[in-house]
Short mmCIF file of C-alpha atoms and ligand atoms in Angstrom, two decimals:
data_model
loop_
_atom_site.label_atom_id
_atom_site.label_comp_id
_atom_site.label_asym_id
_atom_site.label_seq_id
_atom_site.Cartn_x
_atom_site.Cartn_y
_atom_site.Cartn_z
CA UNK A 3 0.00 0.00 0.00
CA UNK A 4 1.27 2.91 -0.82
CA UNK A 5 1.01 6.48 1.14
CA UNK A 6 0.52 9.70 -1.64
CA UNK A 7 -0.15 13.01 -1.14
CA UNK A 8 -2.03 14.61 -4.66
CA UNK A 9 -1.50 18.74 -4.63
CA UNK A 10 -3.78 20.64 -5.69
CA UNK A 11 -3.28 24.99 -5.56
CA UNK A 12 -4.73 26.27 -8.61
CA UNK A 13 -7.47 26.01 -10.97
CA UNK A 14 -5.97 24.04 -13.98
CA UNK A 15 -4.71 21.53 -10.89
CA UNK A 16 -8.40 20.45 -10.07
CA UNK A 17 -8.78 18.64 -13.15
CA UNK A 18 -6.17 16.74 -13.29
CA UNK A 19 -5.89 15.67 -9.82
CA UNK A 20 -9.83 14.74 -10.21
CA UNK A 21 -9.16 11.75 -12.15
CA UNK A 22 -6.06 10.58 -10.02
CA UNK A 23 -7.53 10.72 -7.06
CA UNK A 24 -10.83 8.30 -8.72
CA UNK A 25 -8.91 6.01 -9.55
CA UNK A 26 -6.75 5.55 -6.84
CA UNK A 27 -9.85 4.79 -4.91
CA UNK A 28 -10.85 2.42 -6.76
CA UNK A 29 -7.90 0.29 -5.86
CA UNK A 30 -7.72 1.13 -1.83
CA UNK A 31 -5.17 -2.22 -1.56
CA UNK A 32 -2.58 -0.65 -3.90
CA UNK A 33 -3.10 3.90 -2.43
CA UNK A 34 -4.02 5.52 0.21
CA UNK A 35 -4.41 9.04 -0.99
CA UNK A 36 -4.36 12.40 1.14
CA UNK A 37 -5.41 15.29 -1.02
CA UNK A 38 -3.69 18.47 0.06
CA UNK A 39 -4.99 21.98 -1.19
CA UNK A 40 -2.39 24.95 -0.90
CA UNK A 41 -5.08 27.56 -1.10
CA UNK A 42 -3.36 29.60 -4.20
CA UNK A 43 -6.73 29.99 -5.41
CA UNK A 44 -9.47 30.09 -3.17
CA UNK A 45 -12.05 32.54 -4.67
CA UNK A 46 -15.88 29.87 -4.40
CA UNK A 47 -15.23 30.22 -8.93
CA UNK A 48 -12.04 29.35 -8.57
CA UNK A 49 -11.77 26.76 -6.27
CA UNK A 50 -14.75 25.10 -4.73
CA UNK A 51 -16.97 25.51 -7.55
CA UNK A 52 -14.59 23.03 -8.80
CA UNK A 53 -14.03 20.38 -6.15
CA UNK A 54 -18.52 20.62 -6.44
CA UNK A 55 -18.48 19.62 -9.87
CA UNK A 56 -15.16 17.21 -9.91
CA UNK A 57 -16.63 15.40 -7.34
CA UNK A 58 -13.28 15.78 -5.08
CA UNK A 59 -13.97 15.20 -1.82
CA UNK A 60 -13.03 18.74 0.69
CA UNK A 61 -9.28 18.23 1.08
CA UNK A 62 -7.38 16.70 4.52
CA UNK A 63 -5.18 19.73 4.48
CA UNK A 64 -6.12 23.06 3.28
CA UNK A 65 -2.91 25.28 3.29
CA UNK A 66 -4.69 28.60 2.76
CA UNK A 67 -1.95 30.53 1.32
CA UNK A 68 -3.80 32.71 -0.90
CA UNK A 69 -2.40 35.39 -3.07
CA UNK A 70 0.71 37.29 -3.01
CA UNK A 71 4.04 37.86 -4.55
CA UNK A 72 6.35 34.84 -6.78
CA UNK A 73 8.63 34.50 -3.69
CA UNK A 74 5.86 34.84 -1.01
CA UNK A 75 3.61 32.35 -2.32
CA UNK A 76 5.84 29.68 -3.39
CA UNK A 77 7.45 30.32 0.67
CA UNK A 78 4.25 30.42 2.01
CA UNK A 79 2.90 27.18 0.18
CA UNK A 80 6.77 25.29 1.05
CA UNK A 81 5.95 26.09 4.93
CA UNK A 82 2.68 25.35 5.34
CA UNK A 83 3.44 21.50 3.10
CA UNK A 84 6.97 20.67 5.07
CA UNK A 85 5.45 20.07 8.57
CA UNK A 86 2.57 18.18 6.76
CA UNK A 87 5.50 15.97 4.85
CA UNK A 88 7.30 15.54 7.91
CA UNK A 89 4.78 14.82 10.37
CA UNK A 90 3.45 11.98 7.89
CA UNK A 91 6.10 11.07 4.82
CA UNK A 92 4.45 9.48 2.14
CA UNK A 93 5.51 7.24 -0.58
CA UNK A 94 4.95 9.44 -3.28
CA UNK A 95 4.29 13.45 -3.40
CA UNK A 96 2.72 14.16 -6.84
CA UNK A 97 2.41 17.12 -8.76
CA UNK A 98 0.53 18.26 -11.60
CA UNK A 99 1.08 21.21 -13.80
CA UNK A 100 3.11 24.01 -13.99
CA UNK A 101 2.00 26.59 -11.10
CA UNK A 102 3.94 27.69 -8.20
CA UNK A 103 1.98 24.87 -5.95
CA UNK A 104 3.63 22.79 -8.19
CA UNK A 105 7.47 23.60 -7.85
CA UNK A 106 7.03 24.48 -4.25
CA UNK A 107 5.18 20.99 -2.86
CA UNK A 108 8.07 19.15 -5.09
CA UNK A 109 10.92 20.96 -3.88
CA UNK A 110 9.64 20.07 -0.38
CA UNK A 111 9.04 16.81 -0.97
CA UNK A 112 12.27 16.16 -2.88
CA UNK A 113 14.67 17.64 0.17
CA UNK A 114 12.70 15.25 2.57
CA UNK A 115 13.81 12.54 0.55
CA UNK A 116 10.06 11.95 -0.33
CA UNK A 117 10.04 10.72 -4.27
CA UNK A 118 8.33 13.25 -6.53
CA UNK A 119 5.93 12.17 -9.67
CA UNK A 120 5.04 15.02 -12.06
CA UNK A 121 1.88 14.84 -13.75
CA UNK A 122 2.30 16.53 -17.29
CA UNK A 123 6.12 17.32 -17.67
CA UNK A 124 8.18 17.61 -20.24
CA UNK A 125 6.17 20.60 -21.97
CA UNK A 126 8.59 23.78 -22.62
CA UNK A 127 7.88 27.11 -24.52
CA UNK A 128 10.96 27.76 -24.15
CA UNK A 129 10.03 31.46 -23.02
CA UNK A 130 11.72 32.34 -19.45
CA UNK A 131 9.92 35.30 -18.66
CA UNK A 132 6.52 33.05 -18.14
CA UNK A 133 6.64 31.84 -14.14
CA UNK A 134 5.16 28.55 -15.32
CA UNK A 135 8.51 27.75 -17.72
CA UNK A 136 10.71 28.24 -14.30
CA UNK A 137 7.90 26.01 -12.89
CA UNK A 138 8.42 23.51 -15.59
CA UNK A 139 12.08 23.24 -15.78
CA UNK A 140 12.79 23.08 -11.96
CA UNK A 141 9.93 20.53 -11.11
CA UNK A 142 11.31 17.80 -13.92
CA UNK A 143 14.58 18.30 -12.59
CA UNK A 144 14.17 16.93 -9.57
CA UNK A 145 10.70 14.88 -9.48
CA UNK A 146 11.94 10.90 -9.87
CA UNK A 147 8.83 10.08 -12.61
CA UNK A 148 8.12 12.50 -15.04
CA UNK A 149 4.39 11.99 -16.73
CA UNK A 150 4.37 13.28 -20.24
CA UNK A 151 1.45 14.20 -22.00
CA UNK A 152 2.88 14.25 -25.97
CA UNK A 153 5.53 12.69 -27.32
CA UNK A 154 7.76 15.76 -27.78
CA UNK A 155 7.91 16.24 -24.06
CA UNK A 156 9.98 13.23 -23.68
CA UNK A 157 12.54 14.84 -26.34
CA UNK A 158 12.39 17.84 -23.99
CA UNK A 159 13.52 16.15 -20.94
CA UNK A 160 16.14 14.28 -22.71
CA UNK A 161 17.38 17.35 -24.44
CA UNK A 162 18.31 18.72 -21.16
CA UNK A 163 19.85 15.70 -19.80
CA UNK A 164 17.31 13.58 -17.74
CA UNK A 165 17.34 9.82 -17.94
CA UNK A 166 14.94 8.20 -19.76
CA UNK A 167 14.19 5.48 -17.27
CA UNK A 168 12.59 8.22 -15.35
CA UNK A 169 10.02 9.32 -18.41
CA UNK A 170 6.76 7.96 -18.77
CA UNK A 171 4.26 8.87 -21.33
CA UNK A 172 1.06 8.27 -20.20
CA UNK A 173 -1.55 10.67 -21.85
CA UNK A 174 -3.38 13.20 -20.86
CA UNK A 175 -5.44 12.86 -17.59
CA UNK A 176 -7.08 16.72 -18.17
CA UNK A 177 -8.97 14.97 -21.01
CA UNK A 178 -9.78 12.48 -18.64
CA UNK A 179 -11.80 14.89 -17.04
CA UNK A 180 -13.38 16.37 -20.10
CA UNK A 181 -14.59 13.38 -21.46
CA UNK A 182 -16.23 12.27 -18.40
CA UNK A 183 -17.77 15.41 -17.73
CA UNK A 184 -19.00 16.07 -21.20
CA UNK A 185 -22.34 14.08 -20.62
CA UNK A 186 -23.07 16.19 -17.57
CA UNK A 187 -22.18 19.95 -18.70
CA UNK A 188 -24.95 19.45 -21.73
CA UNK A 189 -27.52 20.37 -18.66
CA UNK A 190 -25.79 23.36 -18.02
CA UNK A 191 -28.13 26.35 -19.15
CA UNK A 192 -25.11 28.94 -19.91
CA UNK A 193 -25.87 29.02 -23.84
CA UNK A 194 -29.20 30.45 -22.94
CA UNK A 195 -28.59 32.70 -19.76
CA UNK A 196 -26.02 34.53 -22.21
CA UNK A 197 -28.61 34.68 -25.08
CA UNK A 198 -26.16 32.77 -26.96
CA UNK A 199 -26.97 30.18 -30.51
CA UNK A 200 -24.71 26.97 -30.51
CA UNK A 201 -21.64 27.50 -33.05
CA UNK A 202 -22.63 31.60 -33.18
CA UNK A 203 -20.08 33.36 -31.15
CA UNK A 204 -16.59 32.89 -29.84
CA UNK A 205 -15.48 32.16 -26.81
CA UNK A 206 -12.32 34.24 -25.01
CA UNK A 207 -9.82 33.61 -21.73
CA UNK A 208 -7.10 35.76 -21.10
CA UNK A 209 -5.06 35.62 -17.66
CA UNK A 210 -1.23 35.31 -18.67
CA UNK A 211 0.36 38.17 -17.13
CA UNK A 212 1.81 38.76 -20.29
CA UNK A 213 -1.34 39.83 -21.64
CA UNK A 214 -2.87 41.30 -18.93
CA UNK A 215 -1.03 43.28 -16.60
CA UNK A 216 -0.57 45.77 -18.73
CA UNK A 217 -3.22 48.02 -20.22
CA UNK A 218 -1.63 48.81 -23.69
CA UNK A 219 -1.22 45.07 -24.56
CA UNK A 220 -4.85 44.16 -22.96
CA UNK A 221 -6.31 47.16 -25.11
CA UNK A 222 -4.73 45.75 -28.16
CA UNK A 223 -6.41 42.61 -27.73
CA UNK A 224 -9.69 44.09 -26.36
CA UNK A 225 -9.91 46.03 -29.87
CA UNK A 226 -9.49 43.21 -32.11
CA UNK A 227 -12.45 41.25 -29.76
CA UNK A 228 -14.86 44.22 -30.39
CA UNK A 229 -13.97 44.29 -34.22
CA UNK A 230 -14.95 40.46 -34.14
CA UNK A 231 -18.24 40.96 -31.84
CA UNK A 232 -19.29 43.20 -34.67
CA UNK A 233 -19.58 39.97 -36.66
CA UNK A 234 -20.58 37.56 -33.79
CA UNK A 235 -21.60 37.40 -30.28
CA UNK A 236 -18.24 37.47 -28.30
CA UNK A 237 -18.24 35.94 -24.49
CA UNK A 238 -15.38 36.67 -22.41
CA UNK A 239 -15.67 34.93 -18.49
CA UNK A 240 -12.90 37.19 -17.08
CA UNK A 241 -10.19 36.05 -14.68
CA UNK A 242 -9.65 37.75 -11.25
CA UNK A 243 -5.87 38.84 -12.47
CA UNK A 244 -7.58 40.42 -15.58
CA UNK A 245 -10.67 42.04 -13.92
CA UNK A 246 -8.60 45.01 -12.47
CA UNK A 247 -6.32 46.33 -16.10
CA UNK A 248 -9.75 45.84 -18.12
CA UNK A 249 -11.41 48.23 -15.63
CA UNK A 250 -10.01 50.94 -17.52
CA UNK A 251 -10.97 49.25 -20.76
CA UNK A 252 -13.75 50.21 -22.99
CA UNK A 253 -15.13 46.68 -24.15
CA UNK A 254 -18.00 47.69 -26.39
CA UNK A 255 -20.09 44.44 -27.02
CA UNK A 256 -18.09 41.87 -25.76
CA UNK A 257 -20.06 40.31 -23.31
CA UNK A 258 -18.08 39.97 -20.24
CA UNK A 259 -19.16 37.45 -17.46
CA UNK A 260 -17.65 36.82 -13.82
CA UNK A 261 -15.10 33.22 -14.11
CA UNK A 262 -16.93 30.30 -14.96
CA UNK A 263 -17.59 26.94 -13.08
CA UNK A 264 -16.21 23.33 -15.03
CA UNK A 265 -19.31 22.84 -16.42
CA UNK A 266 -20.67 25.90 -17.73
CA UNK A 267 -17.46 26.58 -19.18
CA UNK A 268 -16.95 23.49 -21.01
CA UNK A 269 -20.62 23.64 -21.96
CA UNK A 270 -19.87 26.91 -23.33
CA UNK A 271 -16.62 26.71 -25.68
CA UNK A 272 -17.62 22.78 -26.46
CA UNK A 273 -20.59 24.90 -28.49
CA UNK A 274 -18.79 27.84 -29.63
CA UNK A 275 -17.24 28.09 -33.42
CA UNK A 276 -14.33 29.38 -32.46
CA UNK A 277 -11.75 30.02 -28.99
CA UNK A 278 -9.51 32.99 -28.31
CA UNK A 279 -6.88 32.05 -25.54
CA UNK A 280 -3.84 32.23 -23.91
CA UNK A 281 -4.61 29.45 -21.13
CA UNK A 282 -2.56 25.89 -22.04
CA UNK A 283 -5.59 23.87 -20.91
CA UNK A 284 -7.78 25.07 -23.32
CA UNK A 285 -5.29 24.38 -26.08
CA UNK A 286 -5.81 21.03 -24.91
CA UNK A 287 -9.38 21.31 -24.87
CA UNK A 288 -10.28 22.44 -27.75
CA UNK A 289 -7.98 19.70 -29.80
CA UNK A 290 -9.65 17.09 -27.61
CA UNK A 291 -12.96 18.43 -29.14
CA UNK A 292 -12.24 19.29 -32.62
CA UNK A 293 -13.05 23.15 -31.87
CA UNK A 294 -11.25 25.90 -33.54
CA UNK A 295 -8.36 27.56 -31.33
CA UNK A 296 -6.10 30.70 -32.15
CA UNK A 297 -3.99 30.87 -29.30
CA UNK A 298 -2.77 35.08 -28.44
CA UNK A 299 0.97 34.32 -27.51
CA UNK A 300 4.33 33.90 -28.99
CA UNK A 301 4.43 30.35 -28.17
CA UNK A 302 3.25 27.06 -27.05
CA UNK A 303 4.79 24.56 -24.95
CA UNK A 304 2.03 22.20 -26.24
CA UNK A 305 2.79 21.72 -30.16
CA UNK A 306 1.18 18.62 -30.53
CA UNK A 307 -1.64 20.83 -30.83
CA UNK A 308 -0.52 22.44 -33.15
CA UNK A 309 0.43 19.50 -35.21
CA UNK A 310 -2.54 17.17 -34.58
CA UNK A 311 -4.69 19.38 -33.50
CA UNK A 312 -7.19 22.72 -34.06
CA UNK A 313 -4.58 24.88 -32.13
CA UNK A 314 -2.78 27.79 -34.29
CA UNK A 315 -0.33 30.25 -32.63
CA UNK A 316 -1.24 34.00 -33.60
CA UNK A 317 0.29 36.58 -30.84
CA UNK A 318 -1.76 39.61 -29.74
CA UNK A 319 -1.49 42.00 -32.77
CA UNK A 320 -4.81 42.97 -33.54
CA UNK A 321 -5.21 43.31 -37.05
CA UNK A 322 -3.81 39.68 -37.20
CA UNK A 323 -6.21 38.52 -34.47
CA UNK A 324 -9.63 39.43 -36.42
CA UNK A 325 -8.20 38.55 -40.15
CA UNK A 326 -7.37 34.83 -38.59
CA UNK A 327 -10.93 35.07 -36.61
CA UNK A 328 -13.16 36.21 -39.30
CA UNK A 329 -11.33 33.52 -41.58
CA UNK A 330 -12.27 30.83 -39.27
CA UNK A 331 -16.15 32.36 -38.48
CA UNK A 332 -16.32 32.94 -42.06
CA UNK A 333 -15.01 29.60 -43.79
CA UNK A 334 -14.14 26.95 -40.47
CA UNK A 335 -10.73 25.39 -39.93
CA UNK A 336 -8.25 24.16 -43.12
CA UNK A 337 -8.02 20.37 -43.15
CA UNK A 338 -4.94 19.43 -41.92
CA UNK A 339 -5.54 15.28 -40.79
CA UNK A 340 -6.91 16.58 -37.36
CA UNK A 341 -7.41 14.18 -34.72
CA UNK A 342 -6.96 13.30 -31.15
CA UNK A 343 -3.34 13.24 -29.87
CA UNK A 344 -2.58 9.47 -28.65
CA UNK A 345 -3.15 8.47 -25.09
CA UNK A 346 -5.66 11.31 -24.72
CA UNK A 347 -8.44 8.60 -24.42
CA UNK A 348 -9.82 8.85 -21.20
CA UNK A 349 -7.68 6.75 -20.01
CA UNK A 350 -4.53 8.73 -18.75
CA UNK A 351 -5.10 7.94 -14.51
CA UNK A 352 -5.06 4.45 -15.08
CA UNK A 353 -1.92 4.64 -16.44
CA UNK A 354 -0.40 7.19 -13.88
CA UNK A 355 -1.42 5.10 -11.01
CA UNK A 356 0.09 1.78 -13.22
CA UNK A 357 3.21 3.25 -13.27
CA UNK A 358 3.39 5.12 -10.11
CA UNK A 359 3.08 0.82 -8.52
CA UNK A 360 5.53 0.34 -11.02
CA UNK A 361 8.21 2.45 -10.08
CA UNK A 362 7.80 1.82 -6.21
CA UNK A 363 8.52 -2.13 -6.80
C1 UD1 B 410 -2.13 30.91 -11.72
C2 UD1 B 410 -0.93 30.16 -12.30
C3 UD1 B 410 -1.10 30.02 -13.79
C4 UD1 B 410 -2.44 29.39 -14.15
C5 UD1 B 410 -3.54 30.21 -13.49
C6 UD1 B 410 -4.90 29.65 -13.80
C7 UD1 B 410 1.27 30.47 -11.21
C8 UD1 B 410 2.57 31.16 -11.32
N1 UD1 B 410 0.31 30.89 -12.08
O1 UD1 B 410 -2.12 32.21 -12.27
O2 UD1 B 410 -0.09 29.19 -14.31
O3 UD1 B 410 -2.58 29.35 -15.54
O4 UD1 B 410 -3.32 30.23 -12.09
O5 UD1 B 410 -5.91 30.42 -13.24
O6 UD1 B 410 1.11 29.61 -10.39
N2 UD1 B 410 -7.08 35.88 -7.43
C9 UD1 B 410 -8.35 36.00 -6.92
N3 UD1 B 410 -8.96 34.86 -6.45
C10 UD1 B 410 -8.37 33.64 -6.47
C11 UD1 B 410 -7.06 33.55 -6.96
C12 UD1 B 410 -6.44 34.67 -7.45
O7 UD1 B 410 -8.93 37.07 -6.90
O8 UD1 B 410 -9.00 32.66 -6.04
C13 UD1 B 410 -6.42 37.09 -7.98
C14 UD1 B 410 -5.53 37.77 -6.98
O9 UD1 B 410 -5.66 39.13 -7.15
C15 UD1 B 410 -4.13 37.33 -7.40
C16 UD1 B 410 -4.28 37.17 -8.91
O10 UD1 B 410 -5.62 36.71 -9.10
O11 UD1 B 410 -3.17 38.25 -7.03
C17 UD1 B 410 -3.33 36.17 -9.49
O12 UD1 B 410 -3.42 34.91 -8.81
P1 UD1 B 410 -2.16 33.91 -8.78
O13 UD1 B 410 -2.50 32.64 -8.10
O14 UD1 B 410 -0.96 34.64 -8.30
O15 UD1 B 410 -1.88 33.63 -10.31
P2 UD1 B 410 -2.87 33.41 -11.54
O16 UD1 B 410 -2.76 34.59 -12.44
O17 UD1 B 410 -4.23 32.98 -11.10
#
């Protein structure tokens, strides 16, 4: 039997730890899981609107860190989790994801001698100035199993020295999630509280700081989104970090609405014709589902997207957003073989918890 602790901070964790932390119940001979929440987010629409409709249980340890600065929430988060990891060491700390719950809970973990598994490594934009790269690059460096998502993450790790005895691709447990919830989020009523027609408007998230925190580069993308809502019904569920720079934002007819809960949201871009983004997940997502993506940043450290999937990679200049928007709203997607990445089946928490047992014979 083996003792785990599954982290969970921030809102992109709740879905992948969801699935984990099924399954591992399902075979109480093999884990016993404790589910530990750091409290990075904590807003109800950020956090327990989540665990609600994830069906996670309320977590054994709620950290309740909250917001603050880089260095005073990744300190905060490695104080309140050491005394937890001392008092009872498990087996295995895992980690999903790329937030500062993330690198904090492993580096922890690691220095107690506690092994490390990282859900979804490997993935690299190779652009420093995002937090979640330094995330990245620090957690797969010292985590003992590194869980890959696509097959390029594996070239990744290897590229930068780590043995491949440690790397297992497994899929991609976030999917996990969305296919089991698809069923359910068809009764959510969002389409019609919003006044909106199935595969008539475009759905936006913005919350990289990047894109955000400042008001000239917000504006720039604000402007091509009212250009496109002449066209269309745009629907834009705004982010806490984004809610204070857009205050000084004219937004015209974009229809803004506070964050969204799992279900409503996936109800909602599952039926819209076409995404506007920076998150990663929702790369992800909208792949998974065949749905049209233009992602506003430089980069992606998810290419298989890209490649495979409905994902293209457009920046934030304006006139480029709406010519690439209205091409898509006017004419759909250009064939290019899309399909579902492998291993992102449904199936990726079996295969985590497989060779988690695995790697503790
Ligand atoms: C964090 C992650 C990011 C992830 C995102 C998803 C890091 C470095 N960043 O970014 O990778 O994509 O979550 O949402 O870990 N706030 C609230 N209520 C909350 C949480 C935050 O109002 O429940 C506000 C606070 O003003 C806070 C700001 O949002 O200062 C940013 O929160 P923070 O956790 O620092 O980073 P995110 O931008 O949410």
């Amino acid at each position: 039997m083996l003792n785990v602790h599954l982290i969970v901070g921030a809102r992109p964790n709740f879905m992948k730890a969801a699935p984990i932390l099924s399954e591992m119940r399902k075979r109480p001979k093999q884990f016993s899981p404790t589910l530990i929440h750091t409290g990075q987010h904590y807003d109800a629409a950020m956090s327990t609107q989540f665990f609600d409709e994830l069906g996670l249980p309320q977590p054994d340890y709620n950290l309740g860190v909250g917001s603050g600065t880089h260095a005073e929430q990744t300190a905060r988060i490695m104080l309140g989790y050491e005394p937890i990891a001392t008092g009872m060491p498990p087996d295995w700390t895992i980690v999903v994801g790329d937030v500062n719950s993330t690198i904090a809970c492993a580096l922890v973990a690691v220095k107690l001698g506690i092994r490390v598994a990282h859900v979804e490594a490997g993935l690299r934009s190779r652009d420093r100035t995002m937090p979640e790269e330094i995330n990245r690059i620090l957690t797969d460096s010292i985590a003992d199993l590194l869980l890959t998502t696509e097959p390029t993450a594996e070239e990744n790790l290897r590229n930068e020295g780590i043995d491949s005895r440690r790397i297992r691709f497994v899929g991609n447990v976030m999917i996990d999630s969305l296919l089991a919830n698809l069923r359910s989020a068809e009764r959510s009523d969002i389409l019609s509280r919003c006044g909106l027609e199935s595969r008539e408007f475009v759905a936006v998230t913005l919350h990289r700081p990047s894109n955000v925190d400042s008001p000239e580069t917000l504006s720039r993308i604000i402007a091509a989104m009212r250009e496109i809502s002449r066209r269309v019904p745009v629907i834009f569920p705004v982010h806490p970090r984004t809610r204070e720079t857009l205050r000084g934002i004219e937004t015209g007819d974009i229809t803004l609405t506070e964050p969204l809960g799992y279900l409503d949201f996936l109800r909602l871009f599952s039926q819209s014709k076409l995404v506007l983004t920076d998150s990663g997940g929702l790369q992800e997502e909208t792949t998974a589902l065949g749905i049209p993506c233009l992602t506003l940043r430089e980069n992606t450290e998810r290419p298989v997207t890209v490649e495979m999937g409905t994902n293209k990679v457009i920046g934030t200049n304006t006139e480029r957003i709406v010519t690439e928007a209205l091409r898509i709203i006017e004419s759909g997607l250009e064939p290019n073989n899309r399909k579902r990445p492998p291993l992102w089946d449904g199936r990726a928490a079996v295969r985590i918890c497989d060779e988690i047992i695995a790697a503790s014979s």
